[in-house]
Coordinates of C-alpha atoms in Angstrom, one line a residue:
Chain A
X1 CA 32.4 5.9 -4.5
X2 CA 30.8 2.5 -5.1
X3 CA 30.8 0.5 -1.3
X4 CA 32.5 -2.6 -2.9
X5 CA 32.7 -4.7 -0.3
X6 CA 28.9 -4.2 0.3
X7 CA 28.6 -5.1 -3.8
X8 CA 30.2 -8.5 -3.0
X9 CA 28.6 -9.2 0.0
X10 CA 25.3 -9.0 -2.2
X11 CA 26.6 -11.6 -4.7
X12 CA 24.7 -14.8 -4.7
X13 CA 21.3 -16.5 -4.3
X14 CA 19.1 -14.8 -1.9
X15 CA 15.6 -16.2 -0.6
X16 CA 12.5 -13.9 0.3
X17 CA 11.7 -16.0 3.4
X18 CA 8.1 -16.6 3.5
X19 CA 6.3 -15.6 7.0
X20 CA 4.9 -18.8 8.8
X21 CA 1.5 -17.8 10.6
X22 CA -0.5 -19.5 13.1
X23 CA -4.1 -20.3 13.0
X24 CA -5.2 -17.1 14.3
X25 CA -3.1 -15.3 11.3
X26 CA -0.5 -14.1 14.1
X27 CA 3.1 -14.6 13.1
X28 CA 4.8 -17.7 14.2
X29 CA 8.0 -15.8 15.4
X30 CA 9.3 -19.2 16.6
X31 CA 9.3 -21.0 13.2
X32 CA 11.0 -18.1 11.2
X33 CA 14.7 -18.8 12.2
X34 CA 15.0 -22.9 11.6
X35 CA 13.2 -22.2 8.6
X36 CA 15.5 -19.4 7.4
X37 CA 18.3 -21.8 8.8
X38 CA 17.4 -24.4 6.2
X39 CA 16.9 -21.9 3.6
X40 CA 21.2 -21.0 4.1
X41 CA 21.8 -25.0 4.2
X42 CA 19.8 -25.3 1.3
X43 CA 22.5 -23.2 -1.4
X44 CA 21.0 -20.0 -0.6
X45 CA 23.8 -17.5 1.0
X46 CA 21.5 -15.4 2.5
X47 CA 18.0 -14.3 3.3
X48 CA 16.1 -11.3 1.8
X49 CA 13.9 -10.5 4.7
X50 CA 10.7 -8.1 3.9
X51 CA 10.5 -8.1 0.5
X52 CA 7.2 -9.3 -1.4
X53 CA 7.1 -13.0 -1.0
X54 CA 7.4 -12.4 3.0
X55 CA 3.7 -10.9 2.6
X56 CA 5.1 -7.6 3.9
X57 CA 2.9 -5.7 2.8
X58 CA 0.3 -7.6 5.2
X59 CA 2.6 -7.5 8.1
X60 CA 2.5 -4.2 10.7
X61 CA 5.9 -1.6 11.1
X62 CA 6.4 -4.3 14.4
X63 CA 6.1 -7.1 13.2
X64 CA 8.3 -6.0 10.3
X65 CA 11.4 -4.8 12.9
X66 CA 10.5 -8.3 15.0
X67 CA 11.1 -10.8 12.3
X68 CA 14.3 -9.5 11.7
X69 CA 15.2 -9.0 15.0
X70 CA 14.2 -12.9 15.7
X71 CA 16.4 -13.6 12.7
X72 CA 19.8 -11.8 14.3
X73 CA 18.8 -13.3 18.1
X74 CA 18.5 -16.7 16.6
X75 CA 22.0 -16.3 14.7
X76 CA 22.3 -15.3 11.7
X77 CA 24.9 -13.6 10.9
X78 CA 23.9 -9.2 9.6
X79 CA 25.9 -10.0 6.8
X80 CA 23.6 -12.8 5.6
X81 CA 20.4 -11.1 6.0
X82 CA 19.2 -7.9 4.1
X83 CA 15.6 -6.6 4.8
X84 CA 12.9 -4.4 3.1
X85 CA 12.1 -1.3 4.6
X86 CA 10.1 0.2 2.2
X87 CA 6.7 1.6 2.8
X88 CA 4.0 3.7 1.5
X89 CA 4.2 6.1 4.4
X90 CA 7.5 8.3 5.0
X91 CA 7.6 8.0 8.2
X92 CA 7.3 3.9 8.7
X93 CA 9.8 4.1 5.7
X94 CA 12.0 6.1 7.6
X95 CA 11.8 4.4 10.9
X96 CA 12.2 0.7 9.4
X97 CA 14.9 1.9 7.7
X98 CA 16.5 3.3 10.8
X99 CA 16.0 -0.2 12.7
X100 CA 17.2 -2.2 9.9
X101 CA 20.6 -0.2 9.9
X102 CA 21.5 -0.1 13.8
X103 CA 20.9 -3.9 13.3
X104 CA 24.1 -4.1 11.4
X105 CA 22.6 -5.9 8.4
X106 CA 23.6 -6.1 4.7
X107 CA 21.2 -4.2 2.7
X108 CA 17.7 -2.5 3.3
X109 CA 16.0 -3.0 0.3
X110 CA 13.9 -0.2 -1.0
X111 CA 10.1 0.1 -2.8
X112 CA 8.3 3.3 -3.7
X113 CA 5.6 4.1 -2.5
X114 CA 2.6 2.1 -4.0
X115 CA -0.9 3.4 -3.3
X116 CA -0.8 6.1 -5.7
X117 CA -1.0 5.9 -9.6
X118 CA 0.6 8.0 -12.4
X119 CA 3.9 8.6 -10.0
X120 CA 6.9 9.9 -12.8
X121 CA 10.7 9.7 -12.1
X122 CA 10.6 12.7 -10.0
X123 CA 7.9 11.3 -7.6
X124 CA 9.8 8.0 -7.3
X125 CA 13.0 9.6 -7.0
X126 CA 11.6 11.7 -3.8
X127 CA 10.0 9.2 -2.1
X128 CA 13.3 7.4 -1.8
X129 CA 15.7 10.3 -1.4
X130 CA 13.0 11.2 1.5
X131 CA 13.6 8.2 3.0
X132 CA 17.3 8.2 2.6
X133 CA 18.1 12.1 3.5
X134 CA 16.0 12.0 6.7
X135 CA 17.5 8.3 8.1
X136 CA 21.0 10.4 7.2
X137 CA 23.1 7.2 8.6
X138 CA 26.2 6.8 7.1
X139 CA 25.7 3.0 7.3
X140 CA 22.8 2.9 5.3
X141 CA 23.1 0.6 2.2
X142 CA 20.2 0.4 -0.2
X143 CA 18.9 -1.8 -2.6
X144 CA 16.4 -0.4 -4.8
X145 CA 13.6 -2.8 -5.3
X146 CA 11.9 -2.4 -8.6
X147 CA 8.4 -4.4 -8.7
X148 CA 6.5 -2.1 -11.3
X149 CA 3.9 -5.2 -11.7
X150 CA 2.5 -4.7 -8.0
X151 CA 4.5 -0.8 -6.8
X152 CA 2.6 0.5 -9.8
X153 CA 5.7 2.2 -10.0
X154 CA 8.8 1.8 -12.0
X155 CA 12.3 2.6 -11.0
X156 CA 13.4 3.8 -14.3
X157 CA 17.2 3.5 -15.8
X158 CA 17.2 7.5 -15.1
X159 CA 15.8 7.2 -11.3
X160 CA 18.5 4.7 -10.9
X161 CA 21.0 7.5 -12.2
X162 CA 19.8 10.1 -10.3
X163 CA 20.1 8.2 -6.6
X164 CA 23.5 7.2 -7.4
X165 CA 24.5 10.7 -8.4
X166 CA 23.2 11.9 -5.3
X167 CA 23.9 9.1 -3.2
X168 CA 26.7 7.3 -4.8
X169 CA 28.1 5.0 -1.4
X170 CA 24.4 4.5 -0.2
X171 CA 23.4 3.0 -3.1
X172 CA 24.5 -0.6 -3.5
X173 CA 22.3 -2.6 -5.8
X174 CA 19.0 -3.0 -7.4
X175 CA 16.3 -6.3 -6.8
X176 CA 14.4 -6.0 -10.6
X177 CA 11.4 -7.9 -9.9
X178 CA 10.6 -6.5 -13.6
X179 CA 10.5 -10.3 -14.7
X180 CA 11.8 -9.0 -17.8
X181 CA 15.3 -9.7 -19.3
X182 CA 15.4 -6.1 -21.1
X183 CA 14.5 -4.3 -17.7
X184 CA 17.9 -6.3 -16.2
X185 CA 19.9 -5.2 -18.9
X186 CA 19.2 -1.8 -18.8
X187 CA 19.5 -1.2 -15.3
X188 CA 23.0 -3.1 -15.5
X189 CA 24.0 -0.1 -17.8
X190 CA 23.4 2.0 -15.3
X191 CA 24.9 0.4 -12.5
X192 CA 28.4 -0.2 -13.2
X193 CA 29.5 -2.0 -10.6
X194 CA 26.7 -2.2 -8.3
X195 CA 25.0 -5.3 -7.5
X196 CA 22.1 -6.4 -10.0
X197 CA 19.2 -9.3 -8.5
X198 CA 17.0 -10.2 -10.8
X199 CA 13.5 -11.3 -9.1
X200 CA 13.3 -14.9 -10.5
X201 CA 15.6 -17.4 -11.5
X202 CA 13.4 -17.5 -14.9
X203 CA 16.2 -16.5 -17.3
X204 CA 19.3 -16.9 -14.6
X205 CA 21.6 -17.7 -17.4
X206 CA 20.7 -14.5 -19.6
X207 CA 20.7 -12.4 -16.8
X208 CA 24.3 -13.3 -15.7
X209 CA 25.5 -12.4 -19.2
X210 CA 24.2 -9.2 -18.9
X211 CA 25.5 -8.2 -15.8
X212 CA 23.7 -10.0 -12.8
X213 CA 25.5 -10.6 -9.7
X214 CA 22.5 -12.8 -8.1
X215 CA 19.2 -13.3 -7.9
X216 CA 16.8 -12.9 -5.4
X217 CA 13.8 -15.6 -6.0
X218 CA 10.4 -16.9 -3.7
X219 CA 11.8 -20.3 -5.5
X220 CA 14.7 -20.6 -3.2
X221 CA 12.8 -21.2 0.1
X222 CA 11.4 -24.7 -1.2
X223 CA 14.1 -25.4 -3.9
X224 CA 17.0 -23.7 -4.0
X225 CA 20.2 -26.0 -4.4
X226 CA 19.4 -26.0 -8.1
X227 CA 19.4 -23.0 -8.8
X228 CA 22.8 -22.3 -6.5
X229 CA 24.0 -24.7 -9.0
X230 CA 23.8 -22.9 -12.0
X231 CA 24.3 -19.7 -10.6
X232 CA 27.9 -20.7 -9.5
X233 CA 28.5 -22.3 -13.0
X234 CA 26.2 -20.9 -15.7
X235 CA 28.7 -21.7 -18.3
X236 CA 28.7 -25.7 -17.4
X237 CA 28.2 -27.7 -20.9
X238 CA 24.1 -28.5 -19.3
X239 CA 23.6 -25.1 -18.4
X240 CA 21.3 -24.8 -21.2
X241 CA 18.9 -27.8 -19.9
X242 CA 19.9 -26.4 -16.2
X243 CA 17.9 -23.6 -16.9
X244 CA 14.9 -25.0 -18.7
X245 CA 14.5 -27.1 -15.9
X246 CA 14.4 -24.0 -13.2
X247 CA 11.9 -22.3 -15.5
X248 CA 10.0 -25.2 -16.0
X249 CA 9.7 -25.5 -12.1
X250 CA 8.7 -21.9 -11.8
X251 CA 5.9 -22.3 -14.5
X252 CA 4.1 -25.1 -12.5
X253 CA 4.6 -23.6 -9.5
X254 CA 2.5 -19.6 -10.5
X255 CA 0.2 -22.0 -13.0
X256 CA -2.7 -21.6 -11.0
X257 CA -2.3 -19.5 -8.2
X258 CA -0.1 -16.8 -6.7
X259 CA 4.1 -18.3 -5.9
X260 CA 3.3 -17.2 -2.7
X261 CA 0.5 -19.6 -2.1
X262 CA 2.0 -22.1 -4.1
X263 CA 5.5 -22.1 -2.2
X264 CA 3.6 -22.2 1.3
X265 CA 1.3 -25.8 0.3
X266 CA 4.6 -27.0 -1.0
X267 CA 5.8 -26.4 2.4
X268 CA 2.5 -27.8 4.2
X269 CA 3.0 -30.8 2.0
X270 CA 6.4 -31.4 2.4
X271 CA 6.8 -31.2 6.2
X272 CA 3.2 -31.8 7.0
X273 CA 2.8 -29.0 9.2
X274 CA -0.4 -27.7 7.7
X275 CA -0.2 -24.2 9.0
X276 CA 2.4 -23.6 6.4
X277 CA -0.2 -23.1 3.8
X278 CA -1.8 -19.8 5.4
X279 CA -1.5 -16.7 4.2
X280 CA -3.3 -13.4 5.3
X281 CA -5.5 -12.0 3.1
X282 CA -5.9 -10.7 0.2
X283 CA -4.1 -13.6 -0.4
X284 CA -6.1 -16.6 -0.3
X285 CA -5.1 -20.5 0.7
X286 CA -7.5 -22.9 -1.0
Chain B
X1 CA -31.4 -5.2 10.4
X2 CA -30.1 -2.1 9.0
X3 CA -28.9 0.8 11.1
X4 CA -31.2 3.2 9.7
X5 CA -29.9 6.1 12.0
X6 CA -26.3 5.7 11.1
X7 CA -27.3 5.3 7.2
X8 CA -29.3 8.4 7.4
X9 CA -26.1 10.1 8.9
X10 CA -24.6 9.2 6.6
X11 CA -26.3 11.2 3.5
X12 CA -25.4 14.3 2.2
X13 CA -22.1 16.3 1.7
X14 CA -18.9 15.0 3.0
X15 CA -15.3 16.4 2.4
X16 CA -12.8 14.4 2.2
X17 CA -10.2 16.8 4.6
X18 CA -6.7 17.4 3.0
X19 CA -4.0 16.8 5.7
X20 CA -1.8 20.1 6.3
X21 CA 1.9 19.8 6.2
X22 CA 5.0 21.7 8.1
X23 CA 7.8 22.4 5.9
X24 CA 9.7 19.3 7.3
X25 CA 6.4 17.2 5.7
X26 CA 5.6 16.7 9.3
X27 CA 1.9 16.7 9.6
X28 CA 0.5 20.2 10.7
X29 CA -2.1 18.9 13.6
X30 CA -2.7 22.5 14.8
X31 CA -4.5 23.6 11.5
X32 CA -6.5 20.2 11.2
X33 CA -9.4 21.1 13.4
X34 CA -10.0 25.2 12.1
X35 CA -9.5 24.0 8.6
X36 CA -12.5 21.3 8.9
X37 CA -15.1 23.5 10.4
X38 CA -14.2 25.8 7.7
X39 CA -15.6 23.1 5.5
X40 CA -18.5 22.5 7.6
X41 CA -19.3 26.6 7.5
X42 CA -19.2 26.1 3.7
X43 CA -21.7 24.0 3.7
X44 CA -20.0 20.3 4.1
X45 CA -22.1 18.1 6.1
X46 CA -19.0 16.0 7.9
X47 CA -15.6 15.3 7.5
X48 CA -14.5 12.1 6.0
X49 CA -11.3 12.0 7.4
X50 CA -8.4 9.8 5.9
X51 CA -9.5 8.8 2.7
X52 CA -7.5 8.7 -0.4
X53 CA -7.6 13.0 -0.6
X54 CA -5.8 13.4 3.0
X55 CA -3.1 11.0 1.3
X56 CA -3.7 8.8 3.8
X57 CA -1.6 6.2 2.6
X58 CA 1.7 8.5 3.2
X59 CA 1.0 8.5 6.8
X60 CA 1.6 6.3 9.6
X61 CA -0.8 4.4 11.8
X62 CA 0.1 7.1 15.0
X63 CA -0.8 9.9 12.5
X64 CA -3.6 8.3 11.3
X65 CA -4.9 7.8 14.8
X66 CA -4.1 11.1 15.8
X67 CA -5.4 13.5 13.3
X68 CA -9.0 11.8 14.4
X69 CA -8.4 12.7 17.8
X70 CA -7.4 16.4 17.1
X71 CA -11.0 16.5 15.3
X72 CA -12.6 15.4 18.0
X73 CA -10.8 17.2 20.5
X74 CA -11.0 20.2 18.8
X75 CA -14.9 19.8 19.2
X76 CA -16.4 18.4 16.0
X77 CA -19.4 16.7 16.9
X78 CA -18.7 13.0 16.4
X79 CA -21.7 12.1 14.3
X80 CA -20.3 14.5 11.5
X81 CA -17.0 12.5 11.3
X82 CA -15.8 9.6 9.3
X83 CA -12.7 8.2 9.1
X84 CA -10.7 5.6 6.8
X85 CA -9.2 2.8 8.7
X86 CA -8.3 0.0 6.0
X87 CA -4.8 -0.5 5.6
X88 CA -3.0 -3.3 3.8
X89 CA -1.7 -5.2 7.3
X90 CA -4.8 -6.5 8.8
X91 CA -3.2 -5.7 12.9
X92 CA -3.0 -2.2 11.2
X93 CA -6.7 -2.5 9.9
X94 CA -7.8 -3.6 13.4
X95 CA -6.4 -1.6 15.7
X96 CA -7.2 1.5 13.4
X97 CA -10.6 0.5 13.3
X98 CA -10.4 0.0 16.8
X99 CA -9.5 2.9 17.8
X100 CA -12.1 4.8 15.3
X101 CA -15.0 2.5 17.3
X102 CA -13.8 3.8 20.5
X103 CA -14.2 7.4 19.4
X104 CA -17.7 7.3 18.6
X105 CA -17.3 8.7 15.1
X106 CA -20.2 8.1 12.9
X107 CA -18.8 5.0 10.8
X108 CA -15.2 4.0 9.4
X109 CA -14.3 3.8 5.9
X110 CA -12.5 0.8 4.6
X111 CA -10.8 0.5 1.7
X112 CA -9.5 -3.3 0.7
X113 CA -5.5 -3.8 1.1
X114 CA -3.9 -2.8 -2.2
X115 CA -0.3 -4.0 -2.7
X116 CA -1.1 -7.9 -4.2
X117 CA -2.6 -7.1 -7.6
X118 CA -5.6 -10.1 -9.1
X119 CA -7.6 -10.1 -5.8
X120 CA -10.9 -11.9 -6.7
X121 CA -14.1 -11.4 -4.8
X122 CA -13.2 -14.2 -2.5
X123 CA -9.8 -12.4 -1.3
X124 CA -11.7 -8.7 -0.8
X125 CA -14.3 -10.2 1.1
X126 CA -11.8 -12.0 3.4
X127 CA -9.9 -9.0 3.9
X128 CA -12.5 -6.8 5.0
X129 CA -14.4 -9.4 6.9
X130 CA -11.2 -10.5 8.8
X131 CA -11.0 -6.6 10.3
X132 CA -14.8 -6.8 11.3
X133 CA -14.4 -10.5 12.9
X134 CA -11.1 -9.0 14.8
X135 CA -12.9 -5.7 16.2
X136 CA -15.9 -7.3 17.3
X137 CA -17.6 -4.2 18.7
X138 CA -21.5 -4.0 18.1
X139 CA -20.6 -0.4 17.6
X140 CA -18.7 -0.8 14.6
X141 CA -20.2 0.4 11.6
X142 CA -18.4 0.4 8.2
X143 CA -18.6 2.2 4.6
X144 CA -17.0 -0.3 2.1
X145 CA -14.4 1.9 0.0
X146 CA -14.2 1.5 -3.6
X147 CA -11.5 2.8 -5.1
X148 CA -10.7 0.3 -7.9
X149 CA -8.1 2.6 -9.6
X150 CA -5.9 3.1 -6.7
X151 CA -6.5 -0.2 -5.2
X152 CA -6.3 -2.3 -7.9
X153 CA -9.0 -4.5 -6.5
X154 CA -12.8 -3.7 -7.2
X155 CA -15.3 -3.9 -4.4
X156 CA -17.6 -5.7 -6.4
X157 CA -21.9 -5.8 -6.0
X158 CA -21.5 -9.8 -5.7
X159 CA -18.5 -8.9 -2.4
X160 CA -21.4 -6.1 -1.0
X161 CA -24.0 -8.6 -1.2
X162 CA -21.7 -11.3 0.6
X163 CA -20.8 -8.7 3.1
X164 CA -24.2 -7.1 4.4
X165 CA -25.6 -10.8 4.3
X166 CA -22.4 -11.7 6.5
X167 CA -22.3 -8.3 8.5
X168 CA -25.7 -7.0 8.1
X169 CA -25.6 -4.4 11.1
X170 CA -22.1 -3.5 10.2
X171 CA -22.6 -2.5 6.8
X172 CA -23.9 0.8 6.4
X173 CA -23.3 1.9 3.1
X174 CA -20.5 2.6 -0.1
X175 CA -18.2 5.0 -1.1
X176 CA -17.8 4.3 -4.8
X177 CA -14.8 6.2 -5.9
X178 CA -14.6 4.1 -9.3
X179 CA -15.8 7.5 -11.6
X180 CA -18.2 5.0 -13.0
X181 CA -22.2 6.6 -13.1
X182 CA -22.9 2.4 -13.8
X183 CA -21.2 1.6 -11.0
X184 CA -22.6 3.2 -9.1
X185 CA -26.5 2.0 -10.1
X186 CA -25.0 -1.3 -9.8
X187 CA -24.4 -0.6 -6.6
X188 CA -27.4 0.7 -5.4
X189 CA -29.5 -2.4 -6.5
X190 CA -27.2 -4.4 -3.9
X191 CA -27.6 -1.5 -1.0
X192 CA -30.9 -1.3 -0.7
X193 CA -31.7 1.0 2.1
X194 CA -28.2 1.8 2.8
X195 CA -25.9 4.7 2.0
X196 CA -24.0 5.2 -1.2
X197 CA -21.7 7.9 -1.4
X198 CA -20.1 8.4 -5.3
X199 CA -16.6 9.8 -5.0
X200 CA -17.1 12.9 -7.3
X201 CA -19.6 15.1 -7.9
X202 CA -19.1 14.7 -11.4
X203 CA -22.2 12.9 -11.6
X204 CA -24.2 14.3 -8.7
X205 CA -27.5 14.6 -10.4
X206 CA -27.5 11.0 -12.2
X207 CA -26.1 9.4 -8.8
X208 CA -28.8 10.9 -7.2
X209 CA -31.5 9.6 -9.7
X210 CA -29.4 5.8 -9.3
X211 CA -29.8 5.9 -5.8
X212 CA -26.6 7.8 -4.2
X213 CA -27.5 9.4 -0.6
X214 CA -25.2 12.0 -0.8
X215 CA -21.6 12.5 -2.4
X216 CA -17.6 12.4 -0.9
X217 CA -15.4 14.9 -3.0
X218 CA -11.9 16.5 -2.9
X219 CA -13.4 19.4 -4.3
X220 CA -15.3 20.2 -1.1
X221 CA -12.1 20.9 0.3
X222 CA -12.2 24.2 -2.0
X223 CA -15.7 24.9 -3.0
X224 CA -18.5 23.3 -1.1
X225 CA -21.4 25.5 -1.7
X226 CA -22.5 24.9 -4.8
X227 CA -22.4 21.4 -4.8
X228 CA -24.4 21.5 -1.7
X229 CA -27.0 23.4 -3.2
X230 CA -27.0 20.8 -6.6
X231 CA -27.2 18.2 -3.8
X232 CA -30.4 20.2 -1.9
X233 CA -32.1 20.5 -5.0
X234 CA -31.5 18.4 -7.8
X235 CA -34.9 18.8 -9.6
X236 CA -34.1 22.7 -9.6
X237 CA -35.1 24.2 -12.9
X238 CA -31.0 24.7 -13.4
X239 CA -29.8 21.5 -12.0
X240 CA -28.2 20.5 -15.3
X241 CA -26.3 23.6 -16.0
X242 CA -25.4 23.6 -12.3
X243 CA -24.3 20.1 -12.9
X244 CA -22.6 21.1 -16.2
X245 CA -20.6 24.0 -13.9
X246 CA -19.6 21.7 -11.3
X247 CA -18.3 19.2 -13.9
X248 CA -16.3 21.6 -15.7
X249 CA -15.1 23.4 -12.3
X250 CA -13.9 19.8 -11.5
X251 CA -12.2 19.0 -14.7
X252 CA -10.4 22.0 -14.7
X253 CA -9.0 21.0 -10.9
X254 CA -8.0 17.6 -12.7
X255 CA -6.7 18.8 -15.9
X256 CA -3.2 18.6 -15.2
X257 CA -2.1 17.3 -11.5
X258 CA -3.7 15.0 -9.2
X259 CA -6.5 16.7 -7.5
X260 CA -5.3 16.5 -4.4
X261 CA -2.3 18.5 -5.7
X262 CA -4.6 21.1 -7.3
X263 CA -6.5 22.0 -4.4
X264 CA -3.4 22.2 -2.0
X265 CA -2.3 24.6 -4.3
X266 CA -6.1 26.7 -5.0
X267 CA -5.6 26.6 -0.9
X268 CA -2.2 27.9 -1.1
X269 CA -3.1 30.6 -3.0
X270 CA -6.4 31.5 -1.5
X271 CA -4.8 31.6 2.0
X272 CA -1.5 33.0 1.3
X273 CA -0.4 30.0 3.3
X274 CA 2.6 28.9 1.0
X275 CA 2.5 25.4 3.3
X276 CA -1.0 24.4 2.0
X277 CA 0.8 23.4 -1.4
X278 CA 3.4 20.8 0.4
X279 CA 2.3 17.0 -0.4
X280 CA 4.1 13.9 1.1
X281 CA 6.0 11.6 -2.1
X282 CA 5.1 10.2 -3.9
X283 CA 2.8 13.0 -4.9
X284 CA 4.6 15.8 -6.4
X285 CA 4.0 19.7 -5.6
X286 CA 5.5 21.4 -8.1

């Protein structure tokens, strides 16, 4: 049985809040609240903690289970806040995954594994059943978060099927970070009734017609009011020139480098704190 | 200055050690130590503990940490250890490299992170030049770990060059795991004096010819000798068809699972030890 209330509660614009840094390349745990503060006063109706833009991947299993910790102390309310527990090792999948459900948040939001190559459906499809069978909590809610372009690894149409077979309540939603329009609509076939987040607010419009209930977008955390607009009336007469605009924006902002690094000097610029602009490699800030 | 010691330490045979699982995919630490001298018996010079063939990237820092203490406790002599301490979270890199220092093994192995895909040479430098600035140990001594098809990001001659000018001590040699006989010559022109370690012996005798001071492969886990006789004497009147066996031994390992699956199973079925055969996802044991 589909966890409806879960479904709605996954509606809407979500950010992937970037991770301030100091100098030194530590976390700036004090900046991460107001910021993700803004982000909610900004249009977005909650924040998508862990996933890419947030530079997981660079950050450790703590600092992971702090950020979001800092996030509830400060505030913010679980049901605004869904976080990416993913991992390529079972056992830090297992235990940020853990964490992230005794915090009481929305969603956990789910990667495969990505250091290996070649993976088929059935290795995808056991690197998250792992992850759910052995945290075995019947509060966990999962997102599947499908980013073939850096996982190396798809979450197919039929790996989709096969977790909600086997884990119908658990599975709520997936984030396709595909960036294409075909991937959207076939996983909305799929998903009957499950939420469906689109990556970018690139084709918004098309994406809502074929069964998006969101979108989750690195945009939102320097712009998002925009794109809250449309997504609350994508069938206003300007929608059209709505969403050539958003794409527009989105095109200038990857032009030359990575949205990541091009979100945080937007950032340094705009509020002239310059340690906004760093990034921990491989990423690079100019 | 190079460390001429540690470099010639590091030539010859080294196996990459497969990590033992329990039924539960709990790591099996109690067969870690007996199973790597078994290795050295068969003629392996050291262990190169967590590379890419102990799946390395499937287990957690602790585990990590751990199965390089069970080595040592166990009695293997530090100077014929290894052990792989890149990681895609740079506190992750450093306190795993760290730790390795503190051990006294031989030299660590690191790989550059490998989620962000379209790292230039400027971001693989940083990464790996970030972990050496942060461990600051005159002790540390480092193989660079190429492994451009699981990584997505090439350790390139021009990043070498950069690094052993930057790190001169530091750097003691390369694993080059790209498959690529021009590679690694391409490699060795930048080395000069330093160890370079092909990740196959599918090339043994050309490597050796282009400079290579010794080889890391997965099949050493299942069949050492012979390679180590190719390796002892490459001019032998036989070394091609000894070459043209080992090749063909390897290919057959390769032909239709990962090799890391194919010699857990040869070992499963060799020991009688059904466990052997049990791989973390996303790798799939059939």
């Amino acid at each position: 049985m589909i966890d409806d209330v879960t479904v709605r509660g996954l509606a809407g614009l979500w950010v992937p809040l970037l991770t301030p840094f100091r100098d030194d390349l530590s976390v700036d745990f004090d900046r991460i609240a107001d910021f993700g503060r803004e982000r909610l006063d900004d249009g977005c109706h909650g924040l998508a903690l862990m996933g890419t833009t947030s530079e997981t991947a660079s950050l450790s299993v703590a600092e992971r289970m702090r950020i979001l910790e800092v996030a509830l102390a400060a505030g913010i309310a679980p049901a605004q806040l869904t976080c990416g527990t993913g991992a390529c090792a079972l056992p830090d999948a297992v235990e940020l995954t853990r964490h992230a459900v005794q915090t009481g948040c929305l969603a956990t939001m789910i990667l495969p594994p990505f250091y290996f190559k070649g993976v088929d459906d059935e290795g995808c499809f056991r690197s998250i059943a792992a992850v759910i069978e052995r945290v075995a909590d019947p509060r966990l809610r999962v997102v599947l978060y499908n980013i073939p372009s850096l996982a190396g690894v798809t979450i197919t149409p039929a790996v989709v099927q096969r977790l909600t077979l086997a884990f119908d309540e658990v599975i709520v939603g997936v984030k396709d970070s595909s960036g294409d329009p075909m991937s959207t609509l076939r996983l909305a076939k799929v998903l009957r009734g499950r939420a469906l987040l689109p990556g970018t607010e690139g084709y918004l419009v098309g994406a809502l017609k074929s069964g998006a209930t969101g979108c989750v977008t690195a945009t939102a955390n320097v712009r998002a009011r925009p794109i809250r607009e449309l997504l609350d009336d994508p069938a206003a007469a300007n929608a059209r020139d709505r969403q050539a605009e958003l794409t527009a924006y989105r095109s200038e902002l990857e032009r030359d480098v990575d949205i990541i690094v091009a979100c945080k000097r937007v950032l340094a610029a705009r509020t002239g704190h310059a340690a906004w602009a760093l990034v921990r490699p491989p990423l690079v800030s100019p």
